[in-house]
Amino acid sequence: MAVDPVTMTALVVVYLAITFVIAYYAYRKTKSPEDYLVAGRCSHPAVIALSYGATFISTSAIIGFGGQAANLGMGLIWLTVLNIGIGILLAFVFFGKKTREIGQRLSAVTFPDLMCKIYRSPLLQYISGFIIVISMPLYTAAILIGGARFIEPTIGISYTSALLIFALITAVYVIFGGLIAVMYTDAFQGTIMFIGMTVLLVLTYLVVGGVTAGNAALTNMADLVPAALGAQGMTGWTAMPALGSPIWYTLVTTIVLGVGIGVLAQPQLVVRFMTAKDDRSLNRAVLIGGIFILMMTGVAFTVGALTNVYFYEHSGQIAITAAGGNVDAIMPLFINEAMPDIFVAIFMLTLLAAAMSTLSSLYHAMGTALICDIWGRGKACALSLKNNQIGIVLMMAVSTALAFALPVSIIARATAMFMGLCAAAFLPAFAVGIYAKVPSTRAAIASMVSGAAVWFLWTAFVHTAEAKPLGICQALFGVPSLLPLPWSVIDPLVIALPVSLVVMVVLQKYYGNCGVPEAAAPAG
């Protein structure tokens, strides 16, 4: 159903007005390249926490992973545990403080720039920037799809119009305001997200009869698990899949580990640490960030699973059937059918906020990677505000075009793919770089290249979920996957990250301690 257009228009106008007022304020504060790229290195702890959380949690978590919870059950709650333990606590305490200190000392302005200056290797900057420019549009496109899928039925406009309008509005304030605008608007949008998800949890339990009754009803639906899912190991929506089954491997290796570990090395999040004034700011951000992530992911996964109760009670169908087989359509359908009209309008703002906060950060990260780290590396033009604005526009266009080309039910998978690649390529070199006294350039390059290469090879030739639609393996070898179960359902991260880590540790131990001089050129 479409929400009353007057109400919807009024809410959207107010929301966008506040967003652009904040963005204009940030624009007025943006006086230098450092302001545009790292928010002047003096962000408030609450702004850091909300910006980090709102960037991390987007429509991929609410729409994509919420839909996956409807399909695979509450086992996704383990991802919430990893998001808080690894994505917040470990990230801020173990990685955040060292990143802030080194980034400030070396005057690093992007993640690839940080890697270049730590290892004194322009090649690392090019490699990191190339990986970002090639892979991040996939994740960005998934965020665009998630927002457009909800806007389409809520306002009653075409999917194409929803996606284009959504992309353009977000791009405007990123282009002019830089990272200060991104972080300030993230904080505002994160507040809206927190309120919207809290209300969604309460209303969902009211719709399904309460906490006890709703959870019990979901448990009792175990015999309704589709035969195809049951054959792959699914045992119910409140239980983990059978250990070692294809669905267990998908849930644990792709969704839980892929996103739970992948968050540690996402370039757009690492930059947040470099915006902090001191370590105390990062310490104070941990509590706010932890509570925020708990409410965002915990609510999305819980509500997603409970949609099965609602649809079965009202139509005699489970969620995936009611949504026509499209996982990404489950949450929008549930909210539009089950929630009061006024909340549908408010929740659309929640999704807009979630998507815009992540999109703005991705646009900024891609644009600066293209200009600062690839095209203009080592040149004065790399810090030009105008050039970086052009870079953002170009990457926005690429991401929007990709969003039109991607298939259905892609949001959660695209997110896991991007985060898995980031972890495999960047995490070992990043961790060693900020802690080793003499980090080895050769080790970092070998680790980054091997991690990315193994991830791609496993994705293209083994992991059926990607290898089959890509068709490369089928074209070359006549089979969708080169390896049988369980290898064909084990996520590339589980193979590529250990390879990258072993390469990094072994070569770091050799080159970092044997006295062989590094051949890296100065960062310049």
Short mmCIF file of C-alpha atoms in Angstrom, two decimals:
data_model
loop_
_atom_site.label_atom_id
_atom_site.label_comp_id
_atom_site.label_asym_id
_atom_site.label_seq_id
_atom_site.Cartn_x
_atom_site.Cartn_y
_atom_site.Cartn_z
CA MET A 1 0.00 0.00 0.00
CA ALA A 2 1.09 3.58 -0.53
CA VAL A 3 1.29 5.93 2.42
CA ASP A 4 -0.82 9.11 2.42
CA PRO A 5 1.20 11.32 0.06
CA VAL A 6 0.69 14.50 2.11
CA THR A 7 2.03 12.89 5.28
CA MET A 8 4.89 11.23 3.45
CA THR A 9 5.85 14.40 1.60
CA ALA A 10 5.81 16.46 4.81
CA LEU A 11 8.04 13.99 6.64
CA VAL A 12 10.50 13.67 3.77
CA VAL A 13 10.69 17.44 3.31
CA VAL A 14 11.41 17.99 7.01
CA TYR A 15 13.99 15.18 7.03
CA LEU A 16 15.78 16.43 3.93
CA ALA A 17 15.66 20.02 5.17
CA ILE A 18 17.38 19.07 8.43
CA THR A 19 19.90 16.93 6.55
CA PHE A 20 20.84 19.72 4.18
CA VAL A 21 21.00 22.32 6.97
CA ILE A 22 23.49 20.07 8.76
CA ALA A 23 25.36 19.49 5.51
CA TYR A 24 25.51 23.24 4.83
CA TYR A 25 26.89 23.83 8.32
CA ALA A 26 29.54 21.21 7.60
CA TYR A 27 30.25 22.79 4.23
CA ARG A 28 30.92 26.12 5.95
CA LYS A 29 33.33 24.36 8.32
CA THR A 30 35.22 22.68 5.47
CA LYS A 31 38.16 25.02 4.89
CA SER A 32 41.00 22.67 3.93
CA PRO A 33 41.69 19.32 2.24
CA GLU A 34 42.16 17.77 5.69
CA ASP A 35 38.67 18.93 6.65
CA TYR A 36 37.23 17.42 3.47
CA LEU A 37 39.10 14.11 3.79
CA VAL A 38 39.35 13.41 7.56
CA ALA A 39 36.90 15.91 9.14
CA GLY A 40 39.67 18.05 10.63
CA ARG A 41 40.73 15.24 13.04
CA CYS A 42 38.65 16.63 15.91
CA SER A 43 35.28 14.84 15.80
CA HIS A 44 33.16 14.44 18.94
CA PRO A 45 32.98 10.89 20.42
CA ALA A 46 29.21 10.68 19.90
CA VAL A 47 29.59 11.80 16.28
CA ILE A 48 32.33 9.20 15.73
CA ALA A 49 30.25 6.39 17.28
CA LEU A 50 27.03 7.24 15.47
CA SER A 51 28.80 7.87 12.17
CA TYR A 52 30.73 4.59 12.45
CA GLY A 53 27.58 2.67 13.39
CA ALA A 54 25.35 4.32 10.81
CA THR A 55 27.98 3.73 8.11
CA PHE A 56 28.34 0.09 9.16
CA ILE A 57 24.59 -0.55 9.43
CA SER A 58 22.61 0.23 6.32
CA THR A 59 19.71 -1.09 4.31
CA SER A 60 21.84 -4.20 3.73
CA ALA A 61 21.44 -5.05 7.43
CA ILE A 62 17.80 -4.02 7.74
CA ILE A 63 16.45 -5.14 4.36
CA GLY A 64 18.98 -7.67 3.10
CA PHE A 65 20.00 -9.42 6.32
CA GLY A 66 16.53 -8.97 7.80
CA GLY A 67 15.26 -10.87 4.78
CA GLN A 68 17.91 -13.54 5.27
CA ALA A 69 16.78 -13.93 8.89
CA ALA A 70 13.24 -14.46 7.59
CA ASN A 71 14.58 -17.15 5.29
CA LEU A 72 17.22 -18.83 7.49
CA GLY A 73 16.15 -17.95 11.03
CA MET A 74 17.50 -16.33 14.18
CA GLY A 75 20.93 -17.94 13.84
CA LEU A 76 21.93 -14.59 12.36
CA ILE A 77 21.93 -13.23 15.92
CA TRP A 78 25.47 -14.61 16.14
CA LEU A 79 26.40 -11.89 13.66
CA THR A 80 25.20 -9.31 16.19
CA VAL A 81 27.54 -10.86 18.76
CA LEU A 82 30.49 -10.56 16.38
CA ASN A 83 29.46 -7.07 15.28
CA ILE A 84 29.65 -5.81 18.87
CA GLY A 85 32.64 -7.86 20.05
CA ILE A 86 34.76 -7.46 16.92
CA GLY A 87 33.21 -4.60 14.98
CA ILE A 88 33.03 -2.23 17.96
CA LEU A 89 35.10 -3.34 20.96
CA LEU A 90 38.07 -4.89 19.14
CA ALA A 91 37.93 -2.37 16.30
CA PHE A 92 37.98 0.73 18.50
CA VAL A 93 40.34 -0.50 21.23
CA PHE A 94 42.82 -2.64 19.27
CA PHE A 95 42.79 -0.96 15.86
CA GLY A 96 41.25 2.46 16.44
CA LYS A 97 43.79 3.96 18.82
CA LYS A 98 46.85 2.93 16.82
CA THR A 99 45.21 4.02 13.57
CA ARG A 100 44.41 7.44 15.01
CA GLU A 101 47.91 7.93 16.39
CA ILE A 102 49.74 6.78 13.26
CA GLY A 103 47.33 8.50 10.90
CA GLN A 104 47.82 11.81 12.68
CA ARG A 105 51.60 11.43 12.89
CA LEU A 106 51.92 10.57 9.19
CA SER A 107 49.17 12.98 8.05
CA ALA A 108 47.34 10.14 6.30
CA VAL A 109 44.00 11.13 4.76
CA THR A 110 42.65 7.85 3.31
CA PHE A 111 43.07 4.16 4.10
CA PRO A 112 45.34 3.51 1.07
CA ASP A 113 47.32 6.62 1.99
CA LEU A 114 47.74 5.24 5.52
CA MET A 115 49.04 1.92 4.15
CA CYS A 116 51.39 3.75 1.78
CA LYS A 117 52.91 5.88 4.54
CA ILE A 118 53.21 3.05 7.08
CA TYR A 119 55.05 0.82 4.61
CA ARG A 120 56.68 3.63 2.57
CA SER A 121 55.29 2.01 -0.56
CA PRO A 122 53.36 3.85 -3.31
CA LEU A 123 52.56 0.43 -4.80
CA LEU A 124 50.51 -0.46 -1.70
CA GLN A 125 48.53 2.72 -2.15
CA TYR A 126 47.75 1.85 -5.75
CA ILE A 127 46.79 -1.74 -4.88
CA SER A 128 44.55 -0.66 -2.00
CA GLY A 129 42.93 2.07 -4.06
CA PHE A 130 42.36 -0.31 -6.98
CA ILE A 131 40.65 -2.90 -4.75
CA ILE A 132 38.37 -0.20 -3.32
CA VAL A 133 37.44 1.24 -6.71
CA ILE A 134 36.74 -2.22 -8.18
CA SER A 135 34.86 -3.81 -5.25
CA MET A 136 33.10 -1.01 -3.37
CA PRO A 137 30.61 -0.22 -6.15
CA LEU A 138 29.11 -3.70 -5.59
CA TYR A 139 28.39 -2.90 -1.94
CA THR A 140 27.21 0.60 -2.83
CA ALA A 141 24.82 -0.79 -5.42
CA ALA A 142 23.38 -3.17 -2.81
CA ILE A 143 22.68 -0.22 -0.50
CA LEU A 144 20.99 1.66 -3.33
CA ILE A 145 18.81 -1.35 -4.11
CA GLY A 146 17.77 -1.74 -0.47
CA GLY A 147 16.60 1.85 -0.20
CA ALA A 148 14.89 1.88 -3.59
CA ARG A 149 13.05 -1.39 -2.87
CA PHE A 150 11.37 0.19 0.14
CA ILE A 151 10.72 3.59 -1.44
CA GLU A 152 9.09 1.98 -4.49
CA PRO A 153 5.97 0.51 -2.75
CA THR A 154 5.84 3.07 0.05
CA ILE A 155 5.59 6.19 -2.09
CA GLY A 156 4.19 4.43 -5.13
CA ILE A 157 6.85 5.46 -7.66
CA SER A 158 8.81 3.27 -10.06
CA TYR A 159 11.92 1.42 -8.91
CA THR A 160 14.03 3.30 -11.45
CA SER A 161 12.84 6.69 -10.20
CA ALA A 162 13.32 5.69 -6.56
CA LEU A 163 16.88 4.54 -7.17
CA LEU A 164 17.95 7.59 -9.17
CA ILE A 165 16.42 10.14 -6.78
CA PHE A 166 17.92 8.33 -3.82
CA ALA A 167 21.42 8.27 -5.34
CA LEU A 168 21.36 11.94 -6.36
CA ILE A 169 20.10 13.34 -3.05
CA THR A 170 22.83 11.54 -1.12
CA ALA A 171 25.54 12.58 -3.54
CA VAL A 172 24.75 16.29 -3.29
CA TYR A 173 25.82 16.85 0.31
CA VAL A 174 28.79 14.47 0.08
CA ILE A 175 30.17 16.27 -2.96
CA PHE A 176 30.08 19.70 -1.31
CA GLY A 177 30.60 18.98 2.37
CA GLY A 178 33.19 16.18 2.40
CA LEU A 179 33.72 13.99 5.46
CA ILE A 180 32.54 16.62 7.95
CA ALA A 181 29.15 16.66 6.21
CA VAL A 182 29.16 12.88 6.01
CA MET A 183 29.83 12.42 9.73
CA TYR A 184 27.47 15.12 10.98
CA THR A 185 24.60 13.88 8.84
CA ASP A 186 25.49 10.30 9.85
CA ALA A 187 25.00 11.24 13.49
CA PHE A 188 21.57 12.74 12.75
CA GLN A 189 20.59 9.76 10.60
CA GLY A 190 21.89 7.31 13.20
CA THR A 191 19.59 8.87 15.80
CA ILE A 192 16.61 8.39 13.48
CA MET A 193 17.66 4.78 12.86
CA PHE A 194 17.88 4.02 16.58
CA ILE A 195 14.40 5.40 17.26
CA GLY A 196 12.87 3.69 14.21
CA MET A 197 14.31 0.26 15.00
CA THR A 198 13.26 0.46 18.64
CA VAL A 199 9.67 1.22 17.65
CA LEU A 200 9.77 -1.52 14.99
CA LEU A 201 10.74 -4.14 17.59
CA VAL A 202 7.91 -3.12 19.92
CA LEU A 203 5.27 -3.02 17.17
CA THR A 204 6.39 -6.36 15.71
CA TYR A 205 5.98 -8.16 19.02
CA LEU A 206 2.56 -6.55 19.42
CA VAL A 207 1.57 -7.81 15.96
CA VAL A 208 2.64 -11.41 16.70
CA GLY A 209 1.05 -11.54 20.16
CA GLY A 210 3.93 -10.62 22.45
CA VAL A 211 7.48 -11.79 23.11
CA THR A 212 6.65 -15.22 24.54
CA ALA A 213 3.78 -16.01 22.17
CA GLY A 214 5.62 -14.73 19.08
CA ASN A 215 8.82 -16.68 19.75
CA ALA A 216 6.84 -19.81 20.64
CA ALA A 217 4.81 -19.55 17.44
CA LEU A 218 7.98 -19.22 15.40
CA THR A 219 9.49 -22.27 17.11
CA ASN A 220 6.34 -24.29 16.40
CA MET A 221 6.59 -23.50 12.69
CA ALA A 222 9.63 -25.77 12.26
CA ASP A 223 7.57 -28.29 10.29
CA LEU A 224 6.83 -25.56 7.71
CA VAL A 225 10.47 -25.26 6.65
CA PRO A 226 10.48 -25.70 2.85
CA ALA A 227 11.68 -29.10 1.70
CA ALA A 228 14.54 -27.56 -0.28
CA LEU A 229 15.88 -25.75 2.81
CA GLY A 230 15.28 -28.76 5.04
CA ALA A 231 17.32 -30.94 2.68
CA GLN A 232 20.21 -28.48 3.05
CA GLY A 233 20.16 -28.58 6.84
CA MET A 234 17.63 -26.02 8.06
CA THR A 235 15.83 -27.23 11.19
CA GLY A 236 13.63 -24.24 12.06
CA TRP A 237 13.63 -20.48 12.46
CA THR A 238 14.71 -20.48 16.12
CA ALA A 239 17.40 -23.15 15.82
CA MET A 240 20.79 -23.33 14.13
CA PRO A 241 21.01 -25.41 10.95
CA ALA A 242 22.42 -28.93 11.22
CA LEU A 243 26.15 -28.76 11.90
CA GLY A 244 28.16 -29.12 8.70
CA SER A 245 25.16 -28.78 6.40
CA PRO A 246 25.23 -26.45 3.36
CA ILE A 247 23.01 -23.88 5.10
CA TRP A 248 25.18 -24.06 8.23
CA TYR A 249 28.25 -23.23 6.14
CA THR A 250 26.40 -20.39 4.41
CA LEU A 251 25.13 -18.94 7.68
CA VAL A 252 28.39 -19.28 9.59
CA THR A 253 31.10 -18.70 6.97
CA THR A 254 29.40 -16.22 4.63
CA ILE A 255 27.03 -14.22 6.82
CA VAL A 256 28.44 -14.42 10.37
CA LEU A 257 32.19 -14.60 9.69
CA GLY A 258 32.15 -12.75 6.37
CA VAL A 259 30.55 -9.65 7.82
CA GLY A 260 31.63 -10.09 11.45
CA ILE A 261 35.34 -10.20 10.59
CA GLY A 262 35.16 -8.15 7.41
CA VAL A 263 34.16 -5.04 9.33
CA LEU A 264 37.67 -4.70 10.77
CA ALA A 265 39.24 -3.71 7.48
CA GLN A 266 36.61 -1.63 5.73
CA PRO A 267 38.33 1.52 4.40
CA GLN A 268 35.31 3.76 4.99
CA LEU A 269 35.25 2.73 8.67
CA VAL A 270 39.02 2.89 9.27
CA VAL A 271 38.94 6.56 8.25
CA ARG A 272 36.57 7.23 11.17
CA PHE A 273 39.39 6.45 13.61
CA MET A 274 41.57 9.10 11.96
CA THR A 275 38.94 11.76 12.68
CA ALA A 276 39.27 11.41 16.47
CA LYS A 277 41.09 14.05 18.46
CA ASP A 278 42.57 11.62 21.00
CA ASP A 279 42.28 8.10 22.46
CA ARG A 280 39.79 9.26 25.06
CA SER A 281 37.36 10.14 22.28
CA LEU A 282 37.56 6.58 20.95
CA ASN A 283 37.08 5.09 24.44
CA ARG A 284 33.94 7.15 24.95
CA ALA A 285 32.61 6.11 21.54
CA VAL A 286 32.70 2.37 22.35
CA LEU A 287 29.64 2.29 24.63
CA ILE A 288 27.50 4.38 22.29
CA GLY A 289 28.57 2.29 19.31
CA GLY A 290 27.91 -1.02 21.07
CA ILE A 291 24.36 -0.08 22.06
CA PHE A 292 23.68 1.27 18.60
CA ILE A 293 24.85 -1.90 16.82
CA LEU A 294 22.87 -4.09 19.24
CA MET A 295 19.64 -2.27 18.40
CA MET A 296 20.29 -2.13 14.68
CA THR A 297 21.33 -5.70 13.89
CA GLY A 298 19.60 -7.45 16.79
CA VAL A 299 16.24 -5.90 15.91
CA ALA A 300 16.61 -6.51 12.15
CA PHE A 301 17.41 -10.20 12.62
CA THR A 302 14.71 -10.75 15.24
CA VAL A 303 11.99 -8.97 13.29
CA GLY A 304 13.07 -10.66 10.07
CA ALA A 305 12.56 -14.12 11.55
CA LEU A 306 9.23 -13.13 13.15
CA THR A 307 7.79 -12.03 9.80
CA ASN A 308 7.12 -15.73 9.21
CA VAL A 309 4.67 -15.73 12.11
CA TYR A 310 2.82 -12.71 10.75
CA PHE A 311 2.54 -13.95 7.17
CA TYR A 312 1.51 -17.46 8.21
CA GLU A 313 -1.22 -16.14 10.51
CA HIS A 314 -2.56 -13.73 7.87
CA SER A 315 -2.05 -15.57 4.58
CA GLY A 316 -1.08 -19.13 5.44
CA GLN A 317 2.34 -18.62 3.84
CA ILE A 318 5.85 -18.28 5.19
CA ALA A 319 7.67 -15.02 4.50
CA ILE A 320 9.74 -16.06 1.49
CA THR A 321 6.64 -17.42 -0.26
CA ALA A 322 4.61 -14.29 0.50
CA ALA A 323 7.43 -12.19 -0.99
CA GLY A 324 7.44 -14.17 -4.24
CA GLY A 325 10.81 -15.75 -3.54
CA ASN A 326 12.68 -12.43 -3.30
CA VAL A 327 14.51 -12.25 0.04
CA ASP A 328 15.07 -8.52 -0.36
CA ALA A 329 11.30 -7.89 -0.60
CA ILE A 330 10.34 -9.54 2.71
CA MET A 331 11.01 -6.68 5.11
CA PRO A 332 9.44 -3.95 2.90
CA LEU A 333 6.36 -6.16 2.39
CA PHE A 334 6.01 -6.88 6.11
CA ILE A 335 6.34 -3.26 7.16
CA ASN A 336 3.91 -2.03 4.52
CA GLU A 337 1.31 -4.67 5.42
CA ALA A 338 1.67 -5.05 9.18
CA MET A 339 2.58 -1.60 10.46
CA PRO A 340 0.34 1.47 10.94
CA ASP A 341 0.48 3.95 8.07
CA ILE A 342 2.22 6.63 10.12
CA PHE A 343 4.94 4.19 11.15
CA VAL A 344 5.43 3.08 7.56
CA ALA A 345 6.19 6.70 6.73
CA ILE A 346 8.49 7.08 9.73
CA PHE A 347 10.24 3.81 8.99
CA MET A 348 10.86 4.89 5.44
CA LEU A 349 12.83 7.75 6.95
CA THR A 350 14.71 5.17 9.05
CA LEU A 351 15.66 3.28 5.91
CA LEU A 352 16.51 6.48 4.09
CA ALA A 353 18.74 7.46 7.01
CA ALA A 354 20.36 4.01 7.09
CA ALA A 355 21.04 3.97 3.38
CA MET A 356 22.09 7.61 3.07
CA SER A 357 24.53 7.37 5.97
CA THR A 358 26.27 4.37 4.42
CA LEU A 359 26.03 5.66 0.85
CA SER A 360 27.58 8.99 1.76
CA SER A 361 30.58 7.24 3.31
CA LEU A 362 30.98 4.88 0.38
CA TYR A 363 30.75 7.69 -2.16
CA HIS A 364 33.41 9.59 -0.21
CA ALA A 365 35.69 6.53 0.13
CA MET A 366 35.42 5.56 -3.55
CA GLY A 367 35.86 9.08 -4.86
CA THR A 368 38.91 9.82 -2.73
CA ALA A 369 40.42 6.41 -3.58
CA LEU A 370 40.05 7.16 -7.27
CA ILE A 371 41.54 10.67 -7.03
CA CYS A 372 43.89 10.66 -4.02
CA ASP A 373 45.20 7.13 -4.26
CA ILE A 374 45.18 6.21 -7.95
CA TRP A 375 44.91 9.16 -10.33
CA GLY A 376 46.72 11.85 -8.36
CA ARG A 377 48.96 9.91 -5.96
CA GLY A 378 51.95 11.98 -4.92
CA LYS A 379 50.68 15.08 -6.72
CA ALA A 380 49.25 18.28 -5.29
CA CYS A 381 46.07 17.69 -7.33
CA ALA A 382 45.32 14.63 -5.18
CA LEU A 383 44.16 16.95 -2.40
CA SER A 384 42.16 19.23 -4.65
CA LEU A 385 38.57 19.53 -3.41
CA LYS A 386 37.33 19.95 -6.98
CA ASN A 387 39.10 16.82 -8.21
CA ASN A 388 37.81 14.74 -5.31
CA GLN A 389 34.30 15.99 -6.00
CA ILE A 390 34.65 14.83 -9.60
CA GLY A 391 35.85 11.45 -8.35
CA ILE A 392 32.76 11.09 -6.16
CA VAL A 393 30.47 11.89 -9.10
CA LEU A 394 32.18 9.30 -11.31
CA MET A 395 31.99 6.52 -8.72
CA MET A 396 28.38 7.39 -7.95
CA ALA A 397 27.52 6.93 -11.62
CA VAL A 398 29.28 3.55 -11.75
CA SER A 399 27.50 2.31 -8.60
CA THR A 400 24.08 3.45 -9.81
CA ALA A 401 24.55 1.71 -13.17
CA LEU A 402 25.58 -1.48 -11.36
CA ALA A 403 22.48 -1.32 -9.15
CA PHE A 404 20.31 -1.64 -12.26
CA ALA A 405 22.28 -4.70 -13.43
CA LEU A 406 22.32 -6.78 -10.22
CA PRO A 407 19.83 -9.64 -9.75
CA VAL A 408 17.20 -10.01 -6.99
CA SER A 409 18.07 -11.23 -3.47
CA ILE A 410 21.55 -9.74 -3.83
CA ILE A 411 21.78 -7.28 -0.92
CA ALA A 412 23.08 -9.53 1.86
CA ARG A 413 25.35 -11.50 -0.47
CA ALA A 414 26.91 -8.39 -2.01
CA THR A 415 27.58 -7.02 1.48
CA ALA A 416 29.23 -10.24 2.62
CA MET A 417 31.31 -10.39 -0.58
CA PHE A 418 32.66 -6.87 -0.15
CA MET A 419 33.45 -7.27 3.53
CA GLY A 420 35.04 -10.68 2.96
CA LEU A 421 37.32 -9.28 0.26
CA CYS A 422 38.32 -6.36 2.51
CA ALA A 423 39.29 -8.74 5.30
CA ALA A 424 41.21 -11.11 3.01
CA ALA A 425 43.12 -8.35 1.24
CA PHE A 426 43.63 -5.70 3.91
CA LEU A 427 43.34 -7.10 7.44
CA PRO A 428 46.72 -8.87 7.98
CA ALA A 429 48.74 -6.04 6.43
CA PHE A 430 46.71 -3.44 8.31
CA ALA A 431 47.11 -5.18 11.68
CA VAL A 432 50.85 -5.78 11.30
CA GLY A 433 51.40 -2.32 9.89
CA ILE A 434 50.03 -0.46 12.89
CA TYR A 435 51.74 -2.67 15.48
CA ALA A 436 55.06 -3.92 14.05
CA LYS A 437 58.16 -1.84 14.80
CA VAL A 438 59.60 -2.61 11.37
CA PRO A 439 56.69 -3.57 9.09
CA SER A 440 57.82 -5.34 5.94
CA THR A 441 56.73 -3.80 2.66
CA ARG A 442 57.34 -7.03 0.75
CA ALA A 443 55.25 -8.98 3.23
CA ALA A 444 52.38 -6.48 3.01
CA ILE A 445 52.32 -6.48 -0.80
CA ALA A 446 52.47 -10.28 -0.97
CA SER A 447 49.77 -10.63 1.69
CA MET A 448 47.42 -8.14 0.04
CA VAL A 449 47.83 -9.59 -3.45
CA SER A 450 47.59 -13.23 -2.32
CA GLY A 451 44.51 -12.54 -0.18
CA ALA A 452 42.69 -10.76 -3.00
CA ALA A 453 43.77 -13.34 -5.60
CA VAL A 454 42.72 -16.37 -3.54
CA TRP A 455 39.42 -14.67 -2.67
CA PHE A 456 38.69 -14.07 -6.36
CA LEU A 457 39.71 -17.56 -7.48
CA TRP A 458 37.57 -19.21 -4.79
CA THR A 459 34.66 -16.91 -5.68
CA ALA A 460 34.90 -17.60 -9.42
CA PHE A 461 35.71 -21.31 -9.39
CA VAL A 462 34.53 -22.89 -6.11
CA HIS A 463 31.89 -20.99 -4.11
CA THR A 464 28.74 -21.99 -5.98
CA ALA A 465 26.67 -18.99 -4.86
CA GLU A 466 28.91 -16.70 -6.95
CA ALA A 467 30.65 -19.14 -9.30
CA LYS A 468 27.40 -20.38 -10.83
CA PRO A 469 25.93 -16.97 -11.79
CA LEU A 470 29.36 -15.68 -12.90
CA GLY A 471 29.66 -18.65 -15.28
CA ILE A 472 33.46 -18.48 -15.62
CA CYS A 473 34.01 -21.95 -14.18
CA GLN A 474 31.18 -23.40 -16.28
CA ALA A 475 32.60 -21.86 -19.45
CA LEU A 476 36.17 -23.06 -18.84
CA PHE A 477 35.63 -26.43 -17.18
CA GLY A 478 32.01 -27.39 -17.86
CA VAL A 479 31.01 -27.49 -14.18
CA PRO A 480 29.61 -24.77 -11.87
CA SER A 481 32.22 -25.52 -9.16
CA LEU A 482 35.58 -27.28 -9.24
CA LEU A 483 35.12 -28.79 -5.78
CA PRO A 484 32.25 -30.77 -4.21
CA LEU A 485 30.46 -30.18 -0.91
CA PRO A 486 31.32 -28.88 1.63
CA TRP A 487 33.98 -26.80 -0.18
CA SER A 488 31.49 -25.37 -2.65
CA VAL A 489 29.51 -23.71 0.17
CA ILE A 490 32.46 -22.49 2.25
CA ASP A 491 32.85 -18.73 1.88
CA PRO A 492 36.00 -17.41 0.13
CA LEU A 493 36.91 -15.47 3.29
CA VAL A 494 37.53 -18.70 5.22
CA ILE A 495 40.14 -19.75 2.66
CA ALA A 496 41.61 -16.42 1.56
CA LEU A 497 42.11 -14.76 4.97
CA PRO A 498 44.26 -17.59 6.41
CA VAL A 499 46.38 -17.57 3.23
CA SER A 500 46.83 -13.80 3.46
CA LEU A 501 47.63 -14.06 7.19
CA VAL A 502 50.20 -16.84 6.78
CA VAL A 503 51.93 -14.99 3.96
CA MET A 504 52.04 -11.80 6.05
CA VAL A 505 53.35 -13.47 9.21
CA VAL A 506 55.98 -15.64 7.50
CA LEU A 507 57.38 -12.88 5.29
CA GLN A 508 57.19 -10.29 8.07
CA LYS A 509 59.20 -12.58 10.32
CA TYR A 510 61.81 -13.07 7.61
CA TYR A 511 62.12 -9.60 6.10
CA GLY A 512 61.33 -7.72 9.30
CA ASN A 513 64.00 -9.44 11.38
CA CYS A 514 66.73 -10.74 9.07
CA GLY A 515 68.24 -7.37 8.32
CA VAL A 516 67.47 -7.45 4.60
CA PRO A 517 66.75 -3.84 3.58
CA GLU A 518 63.35 -3.10 2.12
CA ALA A 519 63.15 -1.92 -1.46
CA ALA A 520 60.22 0.38 -0.96
CA ALA A 521 60.33 3.91 -2.22
CA PRO A 522 59.56 6.82 0.09
CA ALA A 523 55.89 7.66 0.43
CA GLY A 524 56.45 11.08 -1.09
#
